[in-house]
């Protein structure tokens, strides 16, 4: 008698797993998004907030047991001083692009306005990806170089995840404030979850 082979469970990576995590953890993600959104409001805390968000979403994407809001608050406190400088650097770059966006828009220079907006959105995508990767385990002199090297080691997945994150971010920017309820609901966790996957280790073979 022939026995049916044991079906291999789906790999905990990719688009299907993204939507699985999002649907199964939706209430927790909404709470996590709200807490992160509020902790970003002082602006100077943007670095610690986005870093903690990325770390929590990475654990959720890796199917680790996690209490999202509780762990976010813990990581936010731990990252507060360590990631404050990186957040301020990001804010400075975003400020320059924001001023250029306003300036070119006031002059009705559509091409330069579009480039400024594209640069601002790409900066958000890159920051959401790199801030959680600035690990405290990395060499202290070159944390940014280590994070960039890690991103380049999974270049295709990194680019795909940043594009996916921009798909979630662009409507929120273009149709602000109409999309503000969406931003408060899942506007940060959606791109953050998409950007968490390239940082995960390869999925282990079935049976390991």
mmCIF file with all atom_site columns, N, CA, C and O in Angstrom, residues 130-174:
data_model
loop_
_atom_site.group_PDB
_atom_site.id
_atom_site.type_symbol
_atom_site.label_atom_id
_atom_site.label_alt_id
_atom_site.label_comp_id
_atom_site.label_asym_id
_atom_site.label_entity_id
_atom_site.label_seq_id
_atom_site.pdbx_PDB_ins_code
_atom_site.Cartn_x
_atom_site.Cartn_y
_atom_site.Cartn_z
_atom_site.occupancy
_atom_site.B_iso_or_equiv
_atom_site.pdbx_formal_charge
_atom_site.auth_seq_id
_atom_site.auth_comp_id
_atom_site.auth_asym_id
_atom_site.auth_atom_id
_atom_site.pdbx_PDB_model_num
ATOM 1   N N  . UNK A 1 130 ? 16.891 50.205 7.703  1.00 0.00 ? 130 UNK A N  1
ATOM 2   C CA . UNK A 1 130 ? 18.221 50.209 8.289  1.00 0.00 ? 130 UNK A CA 1
ATOM 3   C C  . UNK A 1 130 ? 18.227 50.446 9.796  1.00 0.00 ? 130 UNK A C  1
ATOM 4   O O  . UNK A 1 130 ? 19.073 49.907 10.502 1.00 0.00 ? 130 UNK A O  1
ATOM 5   N N  . UNK A 1 131 ? 17.305 51.271 10.307 1.00 0.00 ? 131 UNK A N  1
ATOM 6   C CA . UNK A 1 131 ? 17.345 51.598 11.737 1.00 0.00 ? 131 UNK A CA 1
ATOM 7   C C  . UNK A 1 131 ? 17.306 50.359 12.633 1.00 0.00 ? 131 UNK A C  1
ATOM 8   O O  . UNK A 1 131 ? 18.086 50.261 13.585 1.00 0.00 ? 131 UNK A O  1
ATOM 9   N N  . UNK A 1 132 ? 16.421 49.366 12.368 1.00 0.00 ? 132 UNK A N  1
ATOM 10  C CA . UNK A 1 132 ? 16.459 48.164 13.223 1.00 0.00 ? 132 UNK A CA 1
ATOM 11  C C  . UNK A 1 132 ? 17.721 47.337 13.038 1.00 0.00 ? 132 UNK A C  1
ATOM 12  O O  . UNK A 1 132 ? 18.061 46.527 13.891 1.00 0.00 ? 132 UNK A O  1
ATOM 13  N N  . UNK A 1 133 ? 18.426 47.525 11.895 1.00 0.00 ? 133 UNK A N  1
ATOM 14  C CA . UNK A 1 133 ? 19.621 46.730 11.616 1.00 0.00 ? 133 UNK A CA 1
ATOM 15  C C  . UNK A 1 133 ? 20.865 47.310 12.256 1.00 0.00 ? 133 UNK A C  1
ATOM 16  O O  . UNK A 1 133 ? 21.929 46.691 12.198 1.00 0.00 ? 133 UNK A O  1
ATOM 17  N N  . UNK A 1 134 ? 20.770 48.497 12.828 1.00 0.00 ? 134 UNK A N  1
ATOM 18  C CA . UNK A 1 134 ? 21.927 49.091 13.503 1.00 0.00 ? 134 UNK A CA 1
ATOM 19  C C  . UNK A 1 134 ? 22.098 48.412 14.851 1.00 0.00 ? 134 UNK A C  1
ATOM 20  O O  . UNK A 1 134 ? 21.785 48.941 15.902 1.00 0.00 ? 134 UNK A O  1
ATOM 21  N N  . UNK A 1 135 ? 22.583 47.184 14.777 1.00 0.00 ? 135 UNK A N  1
ATOM 22  C CA . UNK A 1 135 ? 22.621 46.312 15.946 1.00 0.00 ? 135 UNK A CA 1
ATOM 23  C C  . UNK A 1 135 ? 23.694 46.739 16.929 1.00 0.00 ? 135 UNK A C  1
ATOM 24  O O  . UNK A 1 135 ? 24.764 47.204 16.554 1.00 0.00 ? 135 UNK A O  1
ATOM 25  N N  . UNK A 1 136 ? 23.386 46.510 18.211 1.00 0.00 ? 136 UNK A N  1
ATOM 26  C CA . UNK A 1 136 ? 24.380 46.776 19.246 1.00 0.00 ? 136 UNK A CA 1
ATOM 27  C C  . UNK A 1 136 ? 25.485 45.724 19.245 1.00 0.00 ? 136 UNK A C  1
ATOM 28  O O  . UNK A 1 136 ? 26.514 45.892 19.871 1.00 0.00 ? 136 UNK A O  1
ATOM 29  N N  . UNK A 1 137 ? 25.258 44.607 18.527 1.00 0.00 ? 137 UNK A N  1
ATOM 30  C CA . UNK A 1 137 ? 26.288 43.577 18.433 1.00 0.00 ? 137 UNK A CA 1
ATOM 31  C C  . UNK A 1 137 ? 27.298 43.885 17.340 1.00 0.00 ? 137 UNK A C  1
ATOM 32  O O  . UNK A 1 137 ? 28.318 43.234 17.223 1.00 0.00 ? 137 UNK A O  1
ATOM 33  N N  . UNK A 1 138 ? 26.969 44.892 16.498 1.00 0.00 ? 138 UNK A N  1
ATOM 34  C CA . UNK A 1 138 ? 27.876 45.246 15.416 1.00 0.00 ? 138 UNK A CA 1
ATOM 35  C C  . UNK A 1 138 ? 29.100 45.983 15.977 1.00 0.00 ? 138 UNK A C  1
ATOM 36  O O  . UNK A 1 138 ? 29.063 46.502 17.083 1.00 0.00 ? 138 UNK A O  1
ATOM 37  N N  . UNK A 1 139 ? 30.198 46.010 15.202 1.00 0.00 ? 139 UNK A N  1
ATOM 38  C CA . UNK A 1 139 ? 31.359 46.774 15.657 1.00 0.00 ? 139 UNK A CA 1
ATOM 39  C C  . UNK A 1 139 ? 30.957 48.225 15.927 1.00 0.00 ? 139 UNK A C  1
ATOM 40  O O  . UNK A 1 139 ? 30.298 48.845 15.101 1.00 0.00 ? 139 UNK A O  1
ATOM 41  N N  . UNK A 1 140 ? 31.313 48.771 17.083 1.00 0.00 ? 140 UNK A N  1
ATOM 42  C CA . UNK A 1 140 ? 30.790 50.074 17.480 1.00 0.00 ? 140 UNK A CA 1
ATOM 43  C C  . UNK A 1 140 ? 31.200 51.218 16.563 1.00 0.00 ? 140 UNK A C  1
ATOM 44  O O  . UNK A 1 140 ? 30.533 52.225 16.485 1.00 0.00 ? 140 UNK A O  1
ATOM 45  N N  . UNK A 1 141 ? 32.324 51.067 15.831 1.00 0.00 ? 141 UNK A N  1
ATOM 46  C CA . UNK A 1 141 ? 32.792 52.157 14.978 1.00 0.00 ? 141 UNK A CA 1
ATOM 47  C C  . UNK A 1 141 ? 32.015 52.201 13.668 1.00 0.00 ? 141 UNK A C  1
ATOM 48  O O  . UNK A 1 141 ? 31.834 53.256 13.090 1.00 0.00 ? 141 UNK A O  1
ATOM 49  N N  . UNK A 1 142 ? 31.533 51.060 13.198 1.00 0.00 ? 142 UNK A N  1
ATOM 50  C CA . UNK A 1 142 ? 30.918 51.012 11.879 1.00 0.00 ? 142 UNK A CA 1
ATOM 51  C C  . UNK A 1 142 ? 29.543 50.343 11.906 1.00 0.00 ? 142 UNK A C  1
ATOM 52  O O  . UNK A 1 142 ? 29.292 49.404 11.143 1.00 0.00 ? 142 UNK A O  1
ATOM 53  N N  . UNK A 1 143 ? 28.619 50.781 12.753 1.00 0.00 ? 143 UNK A N  1
ATOM 54  C CA . UNK A 1 143 ? 27.296 50.139 12.761 1.00 0.00 ? 143 UNK A CA 1
ATOM 55  C C  . UNK A 1 143 ? 26.534 50.351 11.468 1.00 0.00 ? 143 UNK A C  1
ATOM 56  O O  . UNK A 1 143 ? 25.829 49.455 10.998 1.00 0.00 ? 143 UNK A O  1
ATOM 57  N N  . UNK A 1 144 ? 26.681 51.541 10.853 1.00 0.00 ? 144 UNK A N  1
ATOM 58  C CA . UNK A 1 144 ? 25.970 51.803 9.601  1.00 0.00 ? 144 UNK A CA 1
ATOM 59  C C  . UNK A 1 144 ? 26.528 50.948 8.478  1.00 0.00 ? 144 UNK A C  1
ATOM 60  O O  . UNK A 1 144 ? 25.776 50.388 7.680  1.00 0.00 ? 144 UNK A O  1
ATOM 61  N N  . UNK A 1 145 ? 27.875 50.811 8.428  1.00 0.00 ? 145 UNK A N  1
ATOM 62  C CA . UNK A 1 145 ? 28.484 49.976 7.392  1.00 0.00 ? 145 UNK A CA 1
ATOM 63  C C  . UNK A 1 145 ? 28.028 48.527 7.537  1.00 0.00 ? 145 UNK A C  1
ATOM 64  O O  . UNK A 1 145 ? 27.752 47.854 6.542  1.00 0.00 ? 145 UNK A O  1
ATOM 65  N N  . UNK A 1 146 ? 27.944 48.046 8.777  1.00 0.00 ? 146 UNK A N  1
ATOM 66  C CA . UNK A 1 146 ? 27.482 46.670 9.014  1.00 0.00 ? 146 UNK A CA 1
ATOM 67  C C  . UNK A 1 146 ? 26.044 46.491 8.568  1.00 0.00 ? 146 UNK A C  1
ATOM 68  O O  . UNK A 1 146 ? 25.689 45.485 7.945  1.00 0.00 ? 146 UNK A O  1
ATOM 69  N N  . UNK A 1 147 ? 25.192 47.476 8.873  1.00 0.00 ? 147 UNK A N  1
ATOM 70  C CA . UNK A 1 147 ? 23.786 47.388 8.481  1.00 0.00 ? 147 UNK A CA 1
ATOM 71  C C  . UNK A 1 147 ? 23.637 47.418 6.968  1.00 0.00 ? 147 UNK A C  1
ATOM 72  O O  . UNK A 1 147 ? 22.839 46.658 6.395  1.00 0.00 ? 147 UNK A O  1
ATOM 73  N N  . UNK A 1 148 ? 24.397 48.289 6.297  1.00 0.00 ? 148 UNK A N  1
ATOM 74  C CA . UNK A 1 148 ? 24.325 48.370 4.837  1.00 0.00 ? 148 UNK A CA 1
ATOM 75  C C  . UNK A 1 148 ? 24.834 47.076 4.206  1.00 0.00 ? 148 UNK A C  1
ATOM 76  O O  . UNK A 1 148 ? 24.254 46.570 3.236  1.00 0.00 ? 148 UNK A O  1
ATOM 77  N N  . UNK A 1 149 ? 25.930 46.521 4.750  1.00 0.00 ? 149 UNK A N  1
ATOM 78  C CA . UNK A 1 149 ? 26.458 45.259 4.227  1.00 0.00 ? 149 UNK A CA 1
ATOM 79  C C  . UNK A 1 149 ? 25.430 44.137 4.359  1.00 0.00 ? 149 UNK A C  1
ATOM 80  O O  . UNK A 1 149 ? 25.271 43.309 3.449  1.00 0.00 ? 149 UNK A O  1
ATOM 81  N N  . UNK A 1 150 ? 24.725 44.102 5.501  1.00 0.00 ? 150 UNK A N  1
ATOM 82  C CA . UNK A 1 150 ? 23.691 43.084 5.693  1.00 0.00 ? 150 UNK A CA 1
ATOM 83  C C  . UNK A 1 150 ? 22.568 43.259 4.688  1.00 0.00 ? 150 UNK A C  1
ATOM 84  O O  . UNK A 1 150 ? 22.034 42.280 4.154  1.00 0.00 ? 150 UNK A O  1
ATOM 85  N N  . UNK A 1 151 ? 22.200 44.517 4.399  1.00 0.00 ? 151 UNK A N  1
ATOM 86  C CA . UNK A 1 151 ? 21.149 44.773 3.416  1.00 0.00 ? 151 UNK A CA 1
ATOM 87  C C  . UNK A 1 151 ? 21.590 44.361 2.016  1.00 0.00 ? 151 UNK A C  1
ATOM 88  O O  . UNK A 1 151 ? 20.820 43.765 1.253  1.00 0.00 ? 151 UNK A O  1
ATOM 89  N N  . UNK A 1 152 ? 22.855 44.649 1.680  1.00 0.00 ? 152 UNK A N  1
ATOM 90  C CA . UNK A 1 152 ? 23.354 44.296 0.346  1.00 0.00 ? 152 UNK A CA 1
ATOM 91  C C  . UNK A 1 152 ? 23.508 42.797 0.173  1.00 0.00 ? 152 UNK A C  1
ATOM 92  O O  . UNK A 1 152 ? 23.436 42.292 -0.955 1.00 0.00 ? 152 UNK A O  1
ATOM 93  N N  . UNK A 1 153 ? 23.710 42.067 1.264  1.00 0.00 ? 153 UNK A N  1
ATOM 94  C CA . UNK A 1 153 ? 23.859 40.609 1.160  1.00 0.00 ? 153 UNK A CA 1
ATOM 95  C C  . UNK A 1 153 ? 22.548 39.946 0.738  1.00 0.00 ? 153 UNK A C  1
ATOM 96  O O  . UNK A 1 153 ? 22.558 38.816 0.262  1.00 0.00 ? 153 UNK A O  1
ATOM 97  N N  . UNK A 1 154 ? 21.446 40.628 0.944  1.00 0.00 ? 154 UNK A N  1
ATOM 98  C CA . UNK A 1 154 ? 20.139 40.129 0.477  1.00 0.00 ? 154 UNK A CA 1
ATOM 99  C C  . UNK A 1 154 ? 19.541 41.183 -0.459 1.00 0.00 ? 154 UNK A C  1
ATOM 100 O O  . UNK A 1 154 ? 18.388 41.576 -0.311 1.00 0.00 ? 154 UNK A O  1
ATOM 101 N N  . UNK A 1 155 ? 20.353 41.619 -1.431 1.00 0.00 ? 155 UNK A N  1
ATOM 102 C CA . UNK A 1 155 ? 20.015 42.806 -2.222 1.00 0.00 ? 155 UNK A CA 1
ATOM 103 C C  . UNK A 1 155 ? 18.650 42.700 -2.894 1.00 0.00 ? 155 UNK A C  1
ATOM 104 O O  . UNK A 1 155 ? 17.821 43.619 -2.807 1.00 0.00 ? 155 UNK A O  1
ATOM 105 N N  . UNK A 1 156 ? 18.383 41.586 -3.572 1.00 0.00 ? 156 UNK A N  1
ATOM 106 C CA . UNK A 1 156 ? 17.126 41.488 -4.316 1.00 0.00 ? 156 UNK A CA 1
ATOM 107 C C  . UNK A 1 156 ? 15.926 41.540 -3.391 1.00 0.00 ? 156 UNK A C  1
ATOM 108 O O  . UNK A 1 156 ? 14.930 42.219 -3.671 1.00 0.00 ? 156 UNK A O  1
ATOM 109 N N  . UNK A 1 157 ? 16.011 40.833 -2.259 1.00 0.00 ? 157 UNK A N  1
ATOM 110 C CA . UNK A 1 157 ? 14.901 40.861 -1.310 1.00 0.00 ? 157 UNK A CA 1
ATOM 111 C C  . UNK A 1 157 ? 14.776 42.229 -0.642 1.00 0.00 ? 157 UNK A C  1
ATOM 112 O O  . UNK A 1 157 ? 13.672 42.689 -0.349 1.00 0.00 ? 157 UNK A O  1
ATOM 113 N N  . UNK A 1 158 ? 15.921 42.871 -0.404 1.00 0.00 ? 158 UNK A N  1
ATOM 114 C CA . UNK A 1 158 ? 15.895 44.196 0.205  1.00 0.00 ? 158 UNK A CA 1
ATOM 115 C C  . UNK A 1 158 ? 15.210 45.202 -0.711 1.00 0.00 ? 158 UNK A C  1
ATOM 116 O O  . UNK A 1 158 ? 14.347 45.976 -0.282 1.00 0.00 ? 158 UNK A O  1
ATOM 117 N N  . UNK A 1 159 ? 15.587 45.206 -1.995 1.00 0.00 ? 159 UNK A N  1
ATOM 118 C CA . UNK A 1 159 ? 14.982 46.133 -2.958 1.00 0.00 ? 159 UNK A CA 1
ATOM 119 C C  . UNK A 1 159 ? 13.486 45.861 -3.076 1.00 0.00 ? 159 UNK A C  1
ATOM 120 O O  . UNK A 1 159 ? 12.667 46.793 -3.077 1.00 0.00 ? 159 UNK A O  1
ATOM 121 N N  . UNK A 1 160 ? 13.114 44.580 -3.170 1.00 0.00 ? 160 UNK A N  1
ATOM 122 C CA . UNK A 1 160 ? 11.699 44.228 -3.287 1.00 0.00 ? 160 UNK A CA 1
ATOM 123 C C  . UNK A 1 160 ? 10.921 44.687 -2.058 1.00 0.00 ? 160 UNK A C  1
ATOM 124 O O  . UNK A 1 160 ? 9.800  45.206 -2.174 1.00 0.00 ? 160 UNK A O  1
ATOM 125 N N  . UNK A 1 161 ? 11.500 44.531 -0.881 1.00 0.00 ? 161 UNK A N  1
ATOM 126 C CA . UNK A 1 161 ? 10.804 44.925 0.341  1.00 0.00 ? 161 UNK A CA 1
ATOM 127 C C  . UNK A 1 161 ? 10.667 46.445 0.429  1.00 0.00 ? 161 UNK A C  1
ATOM 128 O O  . UNK A 1 161 ? 9.628  46.953 0.874  1.00 0.00 ? 161 UNK A O  1
ATOM 129 N N  . UNK A 1 162 ? 11.697 47.187 -0.015 1.00 0.00 ? 162 UNK A N  1
ATOM 130 C CA . UNK A 1 162 ? 11.607 48.649 0.004  1.00 0.00 ? 162 UNK A CA 1
ATOM 131 C C  . UNK A 1 162 ? 10.553 49.134 -0.980 1.00 0.00 ? 162 UNK A C  1
ATOM 132 O O  . UNK A 1 162 ? 9.770  50.043 -0.679 1.00 0.00 ? 162 UNK A O  1
ATOM 133 N N  . UNK A 1 163 ? 10.489 48.509 -2.155 1.00 0.00 ? 163 UNK A N  1
ATOM 134 C CA . UNK A 1 163 ? 9.443  48.861 -3.125 1.00 0.00 ? 163 UNK A CA 1
ATOM 135 C C  . UNK A 1 163 ? 8.061  48.580 -2.546 1.00 0.00 ? 163 UNK A C  1
ATOM 136 O O  . UNK A 1 163 ? 7.134  49.397 -2.678 1.00 0.00 ? 163 UNK A O  1
ATOM 137 N N  . UNK A 1 164 ? 7.924  47.424 -1.890 1.00 0.00 ? 164 UNK A N  1
ATOM 138 C CA . UNK A 1 164 ? 6.645  47.085 -1.264 1.00 0.00 ? 164 UNK A CA 1
ATOM 139 C C  . UNK A 1 164 ? 6.277  48.102 -0.183 1.00 0.00 ? 164 UNK A C  1
ATOM 140 O O  . UNK A 1 164 ? 5.119  48.518 -0.074 1.00 0.00 ? 164 UNK A O  1
ATOM 141 N N  . UNK A 1 165 ? 7.270  48.509 0.610  1.00 0.00 ? 165 UNK A N  1
ATOM 142 C CA . UNK A 1 165 ? 7.013  49.497 1.655  1.00 0.00 ? 165 UNK A CA 1
ATOM 143 C C  . UNK A 1 165 ? 6.579  50.826 1.052  1.00 0.00 ? 165 UNK A C  1
ATOM 144 O O  . UNK A 1 165 ? 5.677  51.499 1.576  1.00 0.00 ? 165 UNK A O  1
ATOM 145 N N  . UNK A 1 166 ? 7.209  51.207 -0.074 1.00 0.00 ? 166 UNK A N  1
ATOM 146 C CA . UNK A 1 166 ? 6.841  52.466 -0.721 1.00 0.00 ? 166 UNK A CA 1
ATOM 147 C C  . UNK A 1 166 ? 5.419  52.419 -1.256 1.00 0.00 ? 166 UNK A C  1
ATOM 148 O O  . UNK A 1 166 ? 4.727  53.448 -1.279 1.00 0.00 ? 166 UNK A O  1
ATOM 149 N N  . UNK A 1 167 ? 4.975  51.242 -1.700 1.00 0.00 ? 167 UNK A N  1
ATOM 150 C CA . UNK A 1 167 ? 3.587  51.098 -2.155 1.00 0.00 ? 167 UNK A CA 1
ATOM 151 C C  . UNK A 1 167 ? 2.621  51.441 -1.022 1.00 0.00 ? 167 UNK A C  1
ATOM 152 O O  . UNK A 1 167 ? 1.555  52.024 -1.250 1.00 0.00 ? 167 UNK A O  1
ATOM 153 N N  . UNK A 1 168 ? 3.001  51.091 0.214  1.00 0.00 ? 168 UNK A N  1
ATOM 154 C CA . UNK A 1 168 ? 2.156  51.415 1.375  1.00 0.00 ? 168 UNK A CA 1
ATOM 155 C C  . UNK A 1 168 ? 2.325  52.875 1.810  1.00 0.00 ? 168 UNK A C  1
ATOM 156 O O  . UNK A 1 168 ? 1.386  53.474 2.331  1.00 0.00 ? 168 UNK A O  1
ATOM 157 N N  . UNK A 1 169 ? 3.525  53.437 1.610  1.00 0.00 ? 169 UNK A N  1
ATOM 158 C CA . UNK A 1 169 ? 3.792  54.790 2.091  1.00 0.00 ? 169 UNK A CA 1
ATOM 159 C C  . UNK A 1 169 ? 3.303  55.881 1.136  1.00 0.00 ? 169 UNK A C  1
ATOM 160 O O  . UNK A 1 169 ? 2.836  56.940 1.585  1.00 0.00 ? 169 UNK A O  1
ATOM 161 N N  . UNK A 1 170 ? 3.411  55.635 -0.175 1.00 0.00 ? 170 UNK A N  1
ATOM 162 C CA . UNK A 1 170 ? 3.102  56.679 -1.159 1.00 0.00 ? 170 UNK A CA 1
ATOM 163 C C  . UNK A 1 170 ? 1.665  57.178 -1.045 1.00 0.00 ? 170 UNK A C  1
ATOM 164 O O  . UNK A 1 170 ? 1.441  58.402 -1.009 1.00 0.00 ? 170 UNK A O  1
ATOM 165 N N  . UNK A 1 171 ? 0.642  56.288 -0.993 1.00 0.00 ? 171 UNK A N  1
ATOM 166 C CA . UNK A 1 171 ? -0.731 56.828 -0.862 1.00 0.00 ? 171 UNK A CA 1
ATOM 167 C C  . UNK A 1 171 ? -0.925 57.646 0.404  1.00 0.00 ? 171 UNK A C  1
ATOM 168 O O  . UNK A 1 171 ? -1.656 58.640 0.387  1.00 0.00 ? 171 UNK A O  1
ATOM 169 N N  . UNK A 1 172 ? -0.256 57.251 1.490  1.00 0.00 ? 172 UNK A N  1
ATOM 170 C CA . UNK A 1 172 ? -0.397 58.004 2.736  1.00 0.00 ? 172 UNK A CA 1
ATOM 171 C C  . UNK A 1 172 ? 0.176  59.418 2.597  1.00 0.00 ? 172 UNK A C  1
ATOM 172 O O  . UNK A 1 172 ? -0.343 60.360 3.201  1.00 0.00 ? 172 UNK A O  1
ATOM 173 N N  . UNK A 1 173 ? 1.246  59.550 1.797  1.00 0.00 ? 173 UNK A N  1
ATOM 174 C CA . UNK A 1 173 ? 1.849  60.870 1.594  1.00 0.00 ? 173 UNK A CA 1
ATOM 175 C C  . UNK A 1 173 ? 1.061  61.701 0.582  1.00 0.00 ? 173 UNK A C  1
ATOM 176 O O  . UNK A 1 173 ? 0.813  62.886 0.794  1.00 0.00 ? 173 UNK A O  1
ATOM 177 N N  . UNK A 1 174 ? 0.652  61.063 -0.511 1.00 0.00 ? 174 UNK A N  1
ATOM 178 C CA . UNK A 1 174 ? -0.025 61.800 -1.581 1.00 0.00 ? 174 UNK A CA 1
ATOM 179 C C  . UNK A 1 174 ? -1.419 62.261 -1.184 1.00 0.00 ? 174 UNK A C  1
ATOM 180 O O  . UNK A 1 174 ? -1.882 63.315 -1.632 1.00 0.00 ? 174 UNK A O  1
#
